[in-house]
Amino acid sequence: MDNLSDALKKLKITAVDSTADSLEGCLDCLLQALAQNNTETSEKIQKSGILQVFASLLTTQSSCTAKVANIIAEVAKNEFMRNPCVEAGLIPPLVQLLNCKDQEVLLQTGRALGNICYDSHILQSQLINMGVIPTLVKLLGIHCQNSALTEMCLVAFGNLAELESSKEQFAYTNIAEELVKLFKKQIEHDKKEMIFEVLAPLAENDIIKLQLVEAGLVECLLEIVQKTVDSDKDDDISELKTASDLMVLLLLGDESMQKLFEGGKGSVFQKVLLWIPSNSHQLQLAGALAIANFARNDGNCIHMVDNGIVQKLMDLLDRHVEDGNVTVQHAALSALRNLAIPVVNKSKMLSAGVAKAVLKFLKSEMPPVQFKLLGTLRMLIDAQAEAAEQLGKNVKLVERLVEWCEAKDHAGVMGESNRLLSALIRHSKSKDVIRTIVQSGGIKHLVTMATSEHVIMQNEALVALALIAALELATAEKDLESAQLVQILHRLLSDERSAPEIKYNSMVLICALMGSELLHKEVQSLAFLDVVSKLRSHENKTVAQQASLTEQRLAVES
């Protein structure tokens, strides 16, 4: 190690006034010492104060520049050296060096910057602000034949692409074109994986999604799927997953999705349809997710339902009823839920037997599946009185809904169960449905739903409760009393923060409850008249009118 100390001393002198030969000798000595014991050598370099010397050596490019950058890259492998490198002012001259033409200098400079900024979002953001992204993209294009440089650029992109601010900069370069070009040339699995790791975070940006589609990435992905679908090699299975996942990600952008749908005639859309009946769970999953993404537009949904997609999804669900693949169940239900949104599709899907197919998953214990199942049924019965009545009289379904209304660990499932319970009443307006819900213990959940933090859910609950009071009050009155509905309505009307529609529906409900002697007494025991008379001057005319009517009713009945 004496050689090292000598080299460090000599470097301080030679950096100021020396020949390139002696400087090179000192640098070689440091590189050798780093190769033997990186940590110990790095500590000595830090103590020697030589890092500041490196900053000045980098500003004047010479035959030694690559070696200086290499030493910085080596010492910055140690976490304790990264801050000293920043403090020594090494980042600006290194960034400048990315504009040079020497490939070895470029390679070592890229490594040095990558190691200094490793795992630091602050430093990576600094690099982005210094404009390294367009420079690196340009380098990738110029030096695509140099595999070491290509790899360096990919590692840098992989790190930088995680930051949101980088995506905006990437979107203004031709990164999509360069990556697709590079991808097409790759044979090795590892290299493809490296490119995939850059593509995935970049493809989260809608502008870049479209650029990737236009650059022909989709065709590459479809080719990989075709080549790997029947293989049982680990590398192929991994490539199939990555390619199909990336394909689904590209469809999350509205423009890229529409471009690939091409009015239902797109070759990509047609190929994705073939994934659904495939024997590969990965392709079934990607196919169903792709359909769910294509189904984010009413026109697409109508076209797909008219062209038989529903049967394909039901067949897929059928294959996964017993001990099925949960992710496939979830994806297929997501697709059906989205397809059921346009009004014209609801009756077609009900006639095709979708509700029956979905009900097979009532016994599922998986919250994501439960959540999508509930959402699909709720979409299907919207304004479909007959279907709502049929499902609302299904005791097994209603009992399961009541059970899920108590799923406190899964807020999404709990919310959707409440909403479906309310929807069954609102869309069927059926006494039989109300009786089934009362017998299954569902009333208390509808009353609790009226106190939800979401106005839309409060409103749905109040409308359902008003229908119960109008159609089947005698059956429900005891449950409404024990759930403290009257007190809750008093609170909603007194609360200044309650939305106008909540106040309106609460008053409608109060009037309907007067038909029950039990609940009428409760209304009288609370000072409803005071609260309601204040609402006669409410800024919302509908609320003010309803307040007058309610006040008259309360006065007459008191």
XYZ file of C-alpha atoms in Angstrom:
558
model
C 0.000 0.000 0.000
C 3.070 2.327 0.146
C 2.788 2.554 -3.613
C -0.730 3.913 -3.144
C 0.362 6.634 -0.712
C 3.163 7.604 -3.080
C 0.736 7.670 -6.007
C -1.695 9.905 -4.103
C 1.056 12.369 -3.142
C 2.452 12.340 -6.655
C -1.009 12.876 -8.130
C -1.468 16.111 -6.203
C 1.776 17.425 -7.643
C 1.536 15.943 -11.137
C -2.051 17.114 -11.626
C -0.799 20.682 -11.486
C 2.488 20.342 -13.325
C 3.440 17.082 -14.956
C 3.634 15.009 -18.057
C 0.710 12.849 -19.076
C 2.934 9.782 -18.607
C 3.579 10.281 -14.918
C -0.080 11.184 -14.365
C -1.143 8.027 -16.129
C 1.207 5.954 -13.962
C -0.364 7.351 -10.787
C -3.879 6.690 -12.077
C -2.955 3.098 -13.030
C -1.642 2.583 -9.520
C -4.952 3.801 -8.037
C -6.990 1.550 -10.336
C -4.846 -1.433 -9.366
C -5.269 -0.684 -5.644
C -9.052 -0.295 -6.108
C -9.193 -3.647 -7.884
C -7.425 -5.306 -4.920
C -9.302 -3.613 -2.075
C -11.904 -1.108 -3.147
C -13.179 -0.043 0.298
C -9.806 0.560 1.951
C -8.413 2.331 -1.125
C -11.538 4.519 -1.377
C -11.100 5.589 2.264
C -7.489 6.585 1.570
C -8.537 8.508 -1.555
C -11.152 10.373 0.478
C -8.693 11.311 3.244
C -6.069 12.449 0.734
C -8.333 15.213 -0.660
C -7.585 14.019 -4.182
C -11.254 14.144 -5.241
C -11.024 17.921 -5.715
C -8.007 17.319 -7.971
C -10.126 14.949 -10.064
C -12.669 17.746 -10.596
C -9.992 19.933 -12.217
C -8.558 16.984 -14.189
C -11.988 16.326 -15.704
C -12.479 19.894 -16.922
C -9.495 19.684 -19.298
C -9.943 16.599 -21.419
C -6.815 14.525 -22.005
C -5.709 10.948 -22.643
C -6.152 10.363 -18.883
C -9.799 11.481 -18.701
C -11.234 7.964 -19.077
C -9.058 6.665 -16.236
C -10.065 9.515 -13.905
C -13.761 8.807 -14.633
C -13.105 5.073 -14.095
C -11.559 5.740 -10.655
C -14.569 7.899 -9.691
C -16.919 5.124 -10.880
C -15.018 2.592 -8.730
C -14.909 4.671 -5.534
C -18.593 5.640 -5.910
C -19.542 1.968 -5.612
C -19.160 2.639 -1.864
C -22.076 4.467 -0.322
C -19.807 6.496 2.009
C -17.990 7.946 -1.024
C -21.019 9.317 -2.851
C -21.468 12.509 -0.813
C -17.744 13.358 -0.908
C -17.880 12.976 -4.714
C -20.791 15.429 -4.850
C -19.090 17.838 -2.425
C -15.890 17.722 -4.526
C -17.974 19.117 -7.406
C -17.549 16.074 -9.676
C -21.074 16.008 -11.118
C -20.937 19.124 -13.405
C -17.659 18.178 -15.186
C -18.860 14.570 -15.578
C -22.137 15.769 -17.133
C -20.108 17.927 -19.545
C -18.078 14.873 -20.583
C -21.230 13.164 -21.859
C -20.888 15.418 -24.911
C -17.461 14.069 -25.916
C -16.920 11.597 -28.747
C -14.489 9.167 -27.085
C -16.450 5.974 -26.368
C -14.269 4.887 -23.422
C -14.642 8.298 -21.778
C -18.414 8.119 -22.324
C -18.612 4.662 -20.817
C -16.626 5.512 -17.669
C -18.404 8.865 -17.273
C -21.800 7.148 -17.433
C -20.677 4.590 -14.834
C -19.334 7.344 -12.560
C -22.556 9.372 -12.705
C -24.675 6.253 -12.257
C -22.753 5.135 -9.166
C -22.644 8.602 -7.547
C -26.408 9.108 -8.022
C -27.374 5.503 -7.275
C -30.469 5.308 -5.071
C -30.678 9.101 -4.640
C -33.769 10.714 -6.132
C -32.384 14.156 -5.251
C -29.179 13.634 -7.252
C -31.029 11.909 -10.093
C -33.407 14.887 -10.298
C -30.352 17.148 -10.419
C -29.019 15.175 -13.412
C -32.401 15.469 -15.135
C -32.373 19.247 -14.584
C -28.863 19.369 -16.061
C -30.271 17.868 -19.262
C -28.655 14.401 -19.272
C -31.739 12.677 -20.721
C -31.635 14.102 -24.279
C -27.833 13.644 -24.260
C -28.071 9.967 -23.266
C -30.850 9.273 -25.795
C -28.644 10.787 -28.509
C -25.715 8.615 -27.340
C -27.863 5.490 -27.554
C -28.655 6.311 -31.173
C -25.055 7.093 -32.157
C -23.337 4.214 -30.342
C -25.949 1.450 -30.683
C -23.210 -0.892 -31.994
C -21.215 -0.534 -28.755
C -22.838 -3.019 -26.369
C -21.072 -1.678 -23.233
C -22.228 1.879 -23.953
C -25.710 0.679 -24.839
C -25.895 -1.157 -21.543
C -24.697 1.935 -19.652
C -27.451 4.027 -21.263
C -30.084 1.411 -20.438
C -29.029 1.237 -16.784
C -29.177 5.057 -16.613
C -32.619 5.126 -18.252
C -33.849 2.422 -15.879
C -32.843 4.527 -12.867
C -34.042 7.868 -14.202
C -37.342 6.615 -15.666
C -38.672 5.915 -12.168
C -38.861 9.681 -11.569
C -41.987 11.464 -12.755
C -40.033 14.553 -13.876
C -37.951 12.388 -16.237
C -40.964 11.136 -18.179
C -41.792 14.635 -19.425
C -38.221 15.009 -20.712
C -38.182 11.539 -22.260
C -41.425 12.370 -24.084
C -39.601 15.118 -26.009
C -36.853 12.787 -27.268
C -36.974 9.895 -29.725
C -36.439 7.355 -26.918
C -39.378 5.215 -28.085
C -37.932 4.849 -31.576
C -34.407 4.096 -30.264
C -35.571 1.494 -27.727
C -37.802 -0.315 -30.231
C -34.985 -0.313 -32.806
C -32.608 -1.754 -30.195
C -35.198 -4.272 -29.016
C -35.718 -5.663 -32.519
C -32.018 -6.511 -32.762
C -31.798 -8.379 -29.457
C -31.502 -12.138 -29.304
C -30.266 -12.573 -25.728
C -32.901 -12.837 -23.013
C -30.896 -10.681 -20.543
C -30.622 -7.783 -22.995
C -34.342 -7.935 -23.756
C -35.031 -7.910 -20.013
C -32.891 -4.765 -19.626
C -34.896 -2.990 -22.313
C -38.165 -4.191 -20.797
C -37.088 -2.695 -17.453
C -36.786 0.706 -19.127
C -39.952 0.355 -21.209
C -42.254 -0.483 -18.283
C -41.803 2.777 -16.282
C -41.688 4.880 -19.471
C -44.909 3.304 -20.740
C -46.727 4.746 -17.718
C -46.652 8.096 -19.524
C -49.521 8.551 -22.021
C -47.443 10.501 -24.578
C -44.683 7.855 -24.524
C -47.299 5.064 -24.736
C -48.470 6.480 -28.053
C -44.875 6.965 -29.269
C -44.084 3.318 -28.446
C -47.181 2.136 -30.321
C -46.213 4.272 -33.329
C -42.618 3.001 -33.160
C -43.888 -0.581 -33.596
C -43.399 -1.978 -30.087
C -46.739 -3.790 -30.183
C -45.694 -5.892 -33.181
C -42.510 -6.906 -31.310
C -44.547 -7.893 -28.250
C -47.016 -9.945 -30.296
C -44.098 -11.749 -31.936
C -42.634 -12.623 -28.508
C -46.010 -13.937 -27.366
C -46.287 -16.106 -30.458
C -42.760 -17.516 -30.001
C -42.978 -18.194 -26.275
C -46.604 -19.212 -25.668
C -46.044 -22.969 -25.888
C -42.593 -23.032 -24.306
C -41.886 -24.304 -20.797
C -38.400 -22.718 -20.567
C -38.101 -20.282 -17.643
C -36.716 -17.496 -19.851
C -39.583 -17.863 -22.332
C -42.219 -17.943 -19.585
C -40.701 -14.762 -18.132
C -40.636 -13.061 -21.571
C -44.245 -14.044 -22.253
C -45.313 -12.476 -18.953
C -43.324 -9.285 -19.477
C -44.464 -8.855 -23.095
C -48.159 -9.427 -22.352
C -48.058 -7.212 -19.227
C -46.437 -4.420 -21.235
C -49.076 -4.796 -23.915
C -51.810 -4.258 -21.299
C -49.929 -1.208 -19.991
C -49.864 0.348 -23.490
C -53.655 -0.006 -23.627
C -54.084 2.136 -20.516
C -53.567 5.286 -22.571
C -56.741 6.501 -24.286
C -55.028 7.469 -27.539
C -52.811 4.391 -27.755
C -55.795 2.156 -26.896
C -57.999 3.696 -29.617
C -55.174 3.463 -32.150
C -54.869 -0.286 -31.504
C -58.641 -0.877 -31.410
C -59.136 0.682 -34.866
C -62.924 0.463 -34.594
C -62.672 -3.225 -33.683
C -60.894 -4.028 -36.935
C -57.342 -3.598 -35.585
C -55.081 -6.623 -36.038
C -53.800 -6.113 -32.481
C -57.319 -6.206 -31.051
C -58.076 -9.333 -33.111
C -54.915 -11.078 -31.832
C -55.688 -10.173 -28.230
C -59.107 -11.844 -28.631
C -57.264 -15.104 -29.342
C -55.478 -14.888 -25.998
C -58.715 -15.369 -24.027
C -59.366 -19.022 -25.011
C -55.606 -19.794 -24.748
C -54.359 -22.485 -22.351
C -51.819 -20.107 -20.810
C -53.100 -18.444 -17.626
C -50.785 -15.525 -18.316
C -52.349 -14.936 -21.749
C -55.897 -15.434 -20.447
C -55.130 -12.791 -17.796
C -53.547 -10.348 -20.266
C -56.369 -10.928 -22.769
C -59.084 -10.190 -20.204
C -57.216 -7.113 -18.913
C -56.749 -5.891 -22.485
C -60.502 -6.234 -23.122
C -61.168 -4.339 -19.850
C -58.911 -1.550 -21.180
C -60.508 -1.510 -24.644
C -63.839 -1.285 -22.793
C -63.111 2.173 -21.373
C -65.021 3.743 -24.233
C -68.789 3.290 -24.824
C -68.431 2.850 -28.595
C -65.842 0.105 -28.127
C -68.039 -1.623 -25.520
C -71.069 -1.677 -27.802
C -69.001 -3.008 -30.714
C -67.434 -5.760 -28.582
C -70.733 -6.924 -27.081
C -72.326 -7.014 -30.557
C -69.411 -9.118 -31.770
C -69.609 -11.886 -29.174
C -66.946 -10.942 -26.618
C -69.312 -11.674 -23.709
C -69.517 -15.390 -24.498
C -65.705 -15.619 -24.674
C -65.379 -14.006 -21.233
C -68.095 -16.231 -19.740
C -66.357 -19.324 -21.146
C -63.134 -18.101 -19.570
C -64.842 -17.581 -16.197
C -66.339 -21.056 -16.446
C -62.846 -22.525 -16.694
C -61.931 -20.837 -13.402
C -64.930 -21.521 -11.151
C -63.453 -24.413 -9.180
C -60.054 -23.593 -7.620
C -59.606 -21.069 -10.392
C -56.885 -18.541 -10.964
C -57.891 -15.498 -8.890
C -56.123 -12.967 -11.146
C -57.937 -14.346 -14.210
C -61.304 -14.264 -12.378
C -60.653 -10.658 -11.341
C -59.610 -9.607 -14.868
C -62.572 -11.287 -16.606
C -65.017 -9.713 -14.129
C -63.344 -6.298 -14.676
C -63.906 -6.657 -18.409
C -67.580 -7.634 -17.948
C -68.141 -4.749 -15.535
C -66.758 -2.213 -18.030
C -68.734 -3.740 -20.901
C -71.954 -3.398 -18.851
C -71.656 0.380 -18.502
C -73.393 1.478 -21.769
C -77.196 1.291 -21.365
C -77.735 -0.675 -24.603
C -75.383 -3.440 -23.432
C -77.147 -4.217 -20.157
C -80.150 -6.131 -21.486
C -77.984 -7.940 -24.080
C -75.574 -9.087 -21.393
C -78.394 -10.130 -19.075
C -79.977 -12.158 -21.888
C -76.591 -13.794 -22.527
C -76.616 -15.043 -18.901
C -73.871 -12.827 -17.453
C -75.589 -12.430 -14.056
C -75.793 -16.222 -13.685
C -72.132 -16.623 -14.696
C -71.063 -13.982 -12.177
C -73.117 -15.464 -9.325
C -71.011 -18.645 -9.525
C -68.280 -16.643 -7.750
C -70.442 -15.678 -4.762
C -68.563 -18.210 -2.642
C -65.202 -16.572 -3.407
C -63.212 -15.533 -0.339
C -60.928 -13.223 -2.344
C -61.772 -9.503 -1.816
C -60.585 -8.389 -5.308
C -62.936 -10.952 -6.911
C -65.776 -10.032 -4.542
C -65.283 -6.337 -5.394
C -65.477 -6.863 -9.170
C -68.391 -9.308 -8.858
C -70.395 -6.687 -6.947
C -69.501 -3.935 -9.409
C -70.512 -6.078 -12.383
C -73.924 -6.911 -10.897
C -74.510 -3.273 -9.941
C -73.756 -2.124 -13.501
C -75.974 -4.844 -15.008
C -79.109 -4.002 -13.010
C -78.916 -0.230 -13.474
C -82.457 0.695 -14.673
C -83.173 -3.019 -15.375
C -86.204 -3.593 -13.123
C -86.760 -7.253 -13.971
C -83.127 -8.241 -13.399
C -82.996 -6.210 -10.169
C -86.109 -7.996 -8.905
C -84.795 -11.421 -9.830
C -81.459 -10.820 -8.080
C -83.095 -9.047 -5.140
C -85.234 -12.118 -4.414
C -82.144 -14.378 -4.511
C -81.779 -15.118 -0.783
C -78.225 -16.508 -1.144
C -77.064 -13.342 -2.878
C -78.752 -10.997 -0.400
C -77.381 -12.911 2.605
C -73.878 -12.747 1.119
C -74.284 -8.999 0.533
C -75.322 -8.461 4.139
C -72.269 -10.454 5.256
C -69.950 -8.360 3.029
C -71.534 -5.120 4.317
C -69.612 -5.920 7.500
C -66.251 -6.535 5.776
C -64.513 -3.745 7.698
C -61.061 -4.886 6.548
C -62.056 -4.350 2.924
C -63.628 -0.925 2.485
C -64.127 -1.433 -1.269
C -66.107 -4.668 -0.809
C -68.106 -3.138 2.031
C -68.978 -0.042 -0.036
C -69.926 -2.035 -3.151
C -72.119 -4.428 -1.113
C -74.034 -1.517 0.373
C -74.434 0.090 -3.047
C -75.709 -3.147 -4.614
C -78.171 -3.680 -1.745
C -79.545 -0.186 -2.308
C -79.554 -0.635 -6.122
C -81.645 -3.829 -5.871
C -84.376 -1.814 -4.142
C -84.063 1.359 -6.229
C -84.189 -0.403 -9.597
C -86.750 -3.109 -8.763
C -89.129 -1.018 -6.598
C -90.344 -4.463 -5.509
C -91.997 -5.378 -2.207
C -90.607 -8.918 -2.490
C -87.054 -7.579 -2.764
C -87.584 -5.318 0.258
C -88.964 -8.260 2.285
C -85.957 -10.424 1.333
C -83.571 -7.664 2.422
C -85.456 -7.084 5.697
C -85.448 -10.837 6.481
C -81.712 -11.054 5.738
C -80.912 -8.186 8.133
C -79.940 -5.665 5.472
C -81.848 -2.627 6.759
C -79.268 -1.571 9.361
C -76.597 -1.440 6.631
C -78.692 0.859 4.445
C -79.230 3.151 7.429
C -75.473 3.190 8.160
C -74.857 3.890 4.463
C -76.889 7.082 4.835
C -74.065 8.384 7.063
C -71.333 7.615 4.508
C -68.686 10.245 3.756
C -69.565 9.924 0.050
C -72.614 11.991 -0.956
C -73.478 9.591 -3.810
C -73.703 6.664 -1.356
C -75.684 8.679 1.193
C -78.127 9.607 -1.525
C -78.514 6.042 -2.839
C -79.225 4.861 0.712
C -81.849 7.561 1.372
C -83.686 6.835 -1.896
C -83.726 3.086 -1.095
C -84.963 3.799 2.444
C -87.703 6.102 1.112
C -88.878 3.255 -1.165
C -88.876 0.850 1.801
C -90.949 3.349 3.810
C -93.365 3.857 0.913
C -93.805 0.179 -0.054
C -93.187 -1.995 3.012
C -93.034 0.197 6.119
C -94.832 -2.214 8.448
C -92.303 -4.988 7.679
C -89.272 -2.751 8.145
C -90.304 -0.399 10.983
C -88.677 -2.354 13.853
C -85.365 -2.605 11.983
C -85.518 1.087 11.072
C -86.132 1.963 14.719
C -83.292 -0.180 16.096
C -80.914 1.253 13.446
C -81.835 4.741 14.807
C -82.874 6.079 11.414
C -84.908 8.962 12.837
C -81.957 10.264 14.908
C -79.683 10.000 11.862
C -82.144 11.983 9.720
C -82.291 14.654 12.412
C -78.469 14.867 12.332
C -78.367 15.077 8.508
C -80.945 17.881 8.455
C -79.233 19.840 11.263
C -75.764 19.544 9.699
C -74.963 22.619 7.597
C -72.447 20.567 5.584
C -75.112 18.147 4.276
C -75.522 18.460 0.502
C -78.888 19.882 -0.774
C -79.955 16.497 -2.208
C -79.260 14.844 1.175
C -81.453 17.405 2.951
C -84.187 16.990 0.322
C -84.234 13.173 0.468
C -84.060 13.182 4.279
C -87.247 15.289 4.411
C -89.008 13.046 1.866
C -88.086 10.091 4.066
C -89.336 11.785 7.270
C -92.751 12.304 5.626
C -92.875 8.635 4.569
C -91.975 7.449 8.101
C -95.015 9.245 9.562
C -97.101 6.251 8.407
C -95.598 4.179 11.225
C -96.892 4.830 14.718
C -93.616 3.617 16.229
C -91.452 5.942 14.104
C -93.969 8.795 14.239
C -93.475 8.943 18.029
C -89.721 9.196 17.536
C -90.148 12.024 15.028
C -92.325 13.896 17.523
C -89.847 13.401 20.354
C -87.103 15.219 18.380
C -87.451 18.880 17.451
C -87.856 18.304 13.723
C -90.157 21.303 13.229
C -87.406 23.752 14.280
C -84.834 22.199 11.951
C -87.214 21.962 8.995
C -88.618 25.509 9.351
C -85.055 26.890 9.101
C -84.653 25.071 5.774
C -87.598 26.977 4.223
C -85.147 29.805 3.477
C -82.511 27.450 2.011
C -80.746 28.814 -1.106
C -81.709 25.659 -3.010
C -85.329 26.102 -4.201
C -86.129 22.362 -4.215
C -84.920 22.046 -0.607
C -86.895 25.145 0.426
C -90.107 23.806 -1.221
C -89.700 20.375 0.389
C -89.103 22.086 3.765
C -92.480 23.869 3.451
C -94.272 20.613 2.581
C -92.529 18.716 5.384
C -93.311 21.478 7.892
C -97.028 21.320 6.960
C -97.046 17.538 7.316
C -95.311 17.674 10.705
C -97.678 20.398 11.954
C -100.782 18.437 10.863
C -99.501 15.164 12.361
C -98.284 16.614 15.667
